[in-house]
Amino acid sequence: MVSYEGLLVRLREKGITKTDLTKELGISSRTIAKIAKGEKIGAVTLRKMAEYLGCDPSLLCREIAANAVLQILRDEKSAKISGGLYHELQVRMTYNSNHMEGSRLTEAETRLIFETNTVDVGDGIPVDDILETVHHFRAIDYVIDMAETELTGEFIKHLHYILEHDTADSRLPWFAVGEYKKRANMIGGRETVRPKDVPGKMQELLDAYNAKTNVTVNDVIAFHADFESIHPFQDGNGRVGRLVALKECLRHGIIPFIIEDSKKLFYYRGLSEWGREKGWLTDTCLDGQDTFIRLLDTLEIPHS
């Protein structure tokens, strides 16, 4: 949907009616009706209006996401609003996701980095913990910006690049930053998909998922479990997978889930037992959805 709030404001300021626009610029009543309904109008027409009103076309309209939560995140991100949903999502998801993977930064230290862009941490904190925290902030930004696009392998690879570039691992000749793994790996003692088979398996997974209509939270959880079982990257699979789940929830109007570090044992058990028992991971992710709902309630943001 498109908001023409900027256009309407400028018309009021200049005392111009929509009828005046049709006469002065030769715009059809059908185009005026589109503006009223929040539908897109042609770039040429928009440019003519901007020239008539003496402003840039970008000031007349903006895209509005169908998902109200996504729109709030985008608005707060753009306006750099402190203490809102965007702020708390960045801090809470980054802390929990990184801490689950071994980061030694506390939530308070993570918050400090996000809020002040400074570091005041105790002795012995690895540089990579700090880098990966900042990278995770940027990855969430990328997810918010690209939320409504179709999920692709290239998007997932770029998430991995954002998270892992400039880290110690990225300097290893065999560590493929932003690319699928080159060496076989295991998770929890279990074999994962071999490197040569990863591209094909990932494409199969993406094709099957993108063919779905009316995607539900259960579909997102299932994709996440299958993604983690493939384990397409040398490292960083958990963080990438949880960011993908965030994107897909925002894309399909689903309340996202934040897996808290305190629930990581339930989460890992759910992933390892997915092929036999789907309820454990599902329950953990739904608990994470409740965590997000409580955040929305605290900030008095409506949700359904």
GROMACS .gro file of N, CA, C and O in nm, residues 1-5 8 33-41 60-68 70-71 74-75 148:
model
  116
    1MET      N    1   0.084  -0.119   0.000
    1MET     CA    2   0.000   0.000   0.000
    1MET      C    3   0.089   0.125   0.000
    1MET      O    4   0.201   0.122   0.048
    2VAL      N    5   0.034   0.235  -0.056
    2VAL     CA    6   0.109   0.360  -0.065
    2VAL      C    7   0.037   0.467   0.016
    2VAL      O    8  -0.085   0.481   0.009
    3SER      N    9   0.112   0.544   0.094
    3SER     CA   10   0.056   0.658   0.165
    3SER      C   11   0.090   0.786   0.088
    3SER      O   12   0.207   0.811   0.059
    4TYR      N   13  -0.013   0.865   0.058
    4TYR     CA   14   0.007   0.993  -0.010
    4TYR      C   15  -0.008   1.110   0.087
    4TYR      O   16  -0.049   1.219   0.049
    5GLU      N   17   0.029   1.085   0.211
    5GLU     CA   18   0.017   1.188   0.314
    5GLU      C   19   0.093   1.315   0.275
    5GLU      O   20   0.044   1.427   0.292
    8LEU      N   21  -0.103   1.512   0.015
    8LEU     CA   22  -0.221   1.577   0.072
    8LEU      C   23  -0.183   1.697   0.157
    8LEU      O   24  -0.252   1.801   0.155
   33ALA      N   25  -0.877   0.863  -0.774
   33ALA     CA   26  -0.939   0.755  -0.696
   33ALA      C   27  -0.832   0.659  -0.644
   33ALA      O   28  -0.842   0.610  -0.530
   34LYS      N   29  -0.728   0.633  -0.724
   34LYS     CA   30  -0.618   0.546  -0.679
   34LYS      C   31  -0.547   0.607  -0.559
   34LYS      O   32  -0.510   0.537  -0.465
   35ILE      N   33  -0.527   0.739  -0.565
   35ILE     CA   34  -0.462   0.808  -0.453
   35ILE      C   35  -0.544   0.791  -0.326
   35ILE      O   36  -0.492   0.763  -0.218
   36ALA      N   37  -0.675   0.806  -0.339
   36ALA     CA   38  -0.764   0.793  -0.223
   36ALA      C   39  -0.761   0.653  -0.164
   36ALA      O   40  -0.774   0.634  -0.043
   37LYS      N   41  -0.742   0.552  -0.252
   37LYS     CA   42  -0.740   0.413  -0.206
   37LYS      C   43  -0.602   0.365  -0.162
   37LYS      O   44  -0.587   0.254  -0.114
   38GLY      N   45  -0.500   0.449  -0.181
   38GLY     CA   46  -0.364   0.409  -0.144
   38GLY      C   47  -0.302   0.314  -0.244
   38GLY      O   48  -0.215   0.235  -0.209
   39GLU      N   49  -0.346   0.322  -0.371
   39GLU     CA   50  -0.288   0.239  -0.475
   39GLU      C   51  -0.176   0.315  -0.546
   39GLU      O   52  -0.172   0.438  -0.545
   40LYS      N   53  -0.087   0.242  -0.611
   40LYS     CA   54   0.025   0.305  -0.680
   40LYS      C   55  -0.024   0.380  -0.804
   40LYS      O   56  -0.113   0.334  -0.875
   41ILE      N   57   0.039   0.494  -0.828
   41ILE     CA   58   0.015   0.567  -0.952
   41ILE      C   59   0.146   0.570  -1.030
   41ILE      O   60   0.253   0.544  -0.977
   60LEU      N   61   0.620   1.307  -0.166
   60LEU     CA   62   0.476   1.302  -0.184
   60LEU      C   63   0.414   1.170  -0.140
   60LEU      O   64   0.296   1.165  -0.105
   61CYS      N   65   0.489   1.062  -0.145
   61CYS     CA   66   0.431   0.933  -0.111
   61CYS      C   67   0.536   0.841  -0.053
   61CYS      O   68   0.656   0.864  -0.067
   62ARG      N   69   0.491   0.737   0.015
   62ARG     CA   70   0.582   0.635   0.066
   62ARG      C   71   0.507   0.503   0.076
   62ARG      O   72   0.385   0.499   0.090
   63GLU      N   73   0.583   0.395   0.064
   63GLU     CA   74   0.527   0.260   0.074
   63GLU      C   75   0.490   0.230   0.219
   63GLU      O   76   0.565   0.261   0.311
   64ILE      N   77   0.375   0.170   0.239
   64ILE     CA   78   0.330   0.128   0.372
   64ILE      C   79   0.318  -0.023   0.372
   64ILE      O   80   0.247  -0.081   0.289
   65ALA      N   81   0.388  -0.089   0.462
   65ALA     CA   82   0.382  -0.234   0.470
   65ALA      C   83   0.245  -0.280   0.518
   65ALA      O   84   0.182  -0.215   0.602
   66ALA      N   85   0.200  -0.392   0.464
   66ALA     CA   86   0.072  -0.448   0.508
   66ALA      C   87   0.079  -0.493   0.653
   66ALA      O   88  -0.021  -0.491   0.725
   67ASN      N   89   0.198  -0.533   0.697
   67ASN     CA   90   0.220  -0.578   0.834
   67ASN      C   91   0.249  -0.457   0.922
   67ASN      O   92   0.352  -0.390   0.905
   68ALA      N   93   0.162  -0.428   1.017
   68ALA     CA   94   0.178  -0.309   1.102
   68ALA      C   95   0.305  -0.314   1.185
   68ALA      O   96   0.371  -0.212   1.207
   70LEU      N   97   0.590  -0.460   1.103
   70LEU     CA   98   0.700  -0.429   1.013
   70LEU      C   99   0.707  -0.279   0.986
   70LEU      O  100   0.816  -0.219   0.984
   71GLN      N  101   0.592  -0.215   0.967
   71GLN     CA  102   0.591  -0.071   0.941
   71GLN      C  103   0.644   0.008   1.061
   71GLN      O  104   0.718   0.105   1.045
   74ARG      N  105   1.018  -0.021   1.059
   74ARG     CA  106   1.079   0.063   0.955
   74ARG      C  107   1.073   0.211   0.993
   74ARG      O  108   1.170   0.285   0.975
   75ASP      N  109   0.960   0.254   1.047
   75ASP     CA  110   0.947   0.395   1.085
   75ASP      C  111   1.044   0.430   1.198
   75ASP      O  112   1.109   0.536   1.194
  148GLU      N  113   0.983  -0.798   0.279
  148GLU     CA  114   0.871  -0.834   0.191
  148GLU      C  115   0.914  -0.904   0.062
  148GLU      O  116   0.830  -0.940  -0.019
   0.00000   0.00000   0.00000
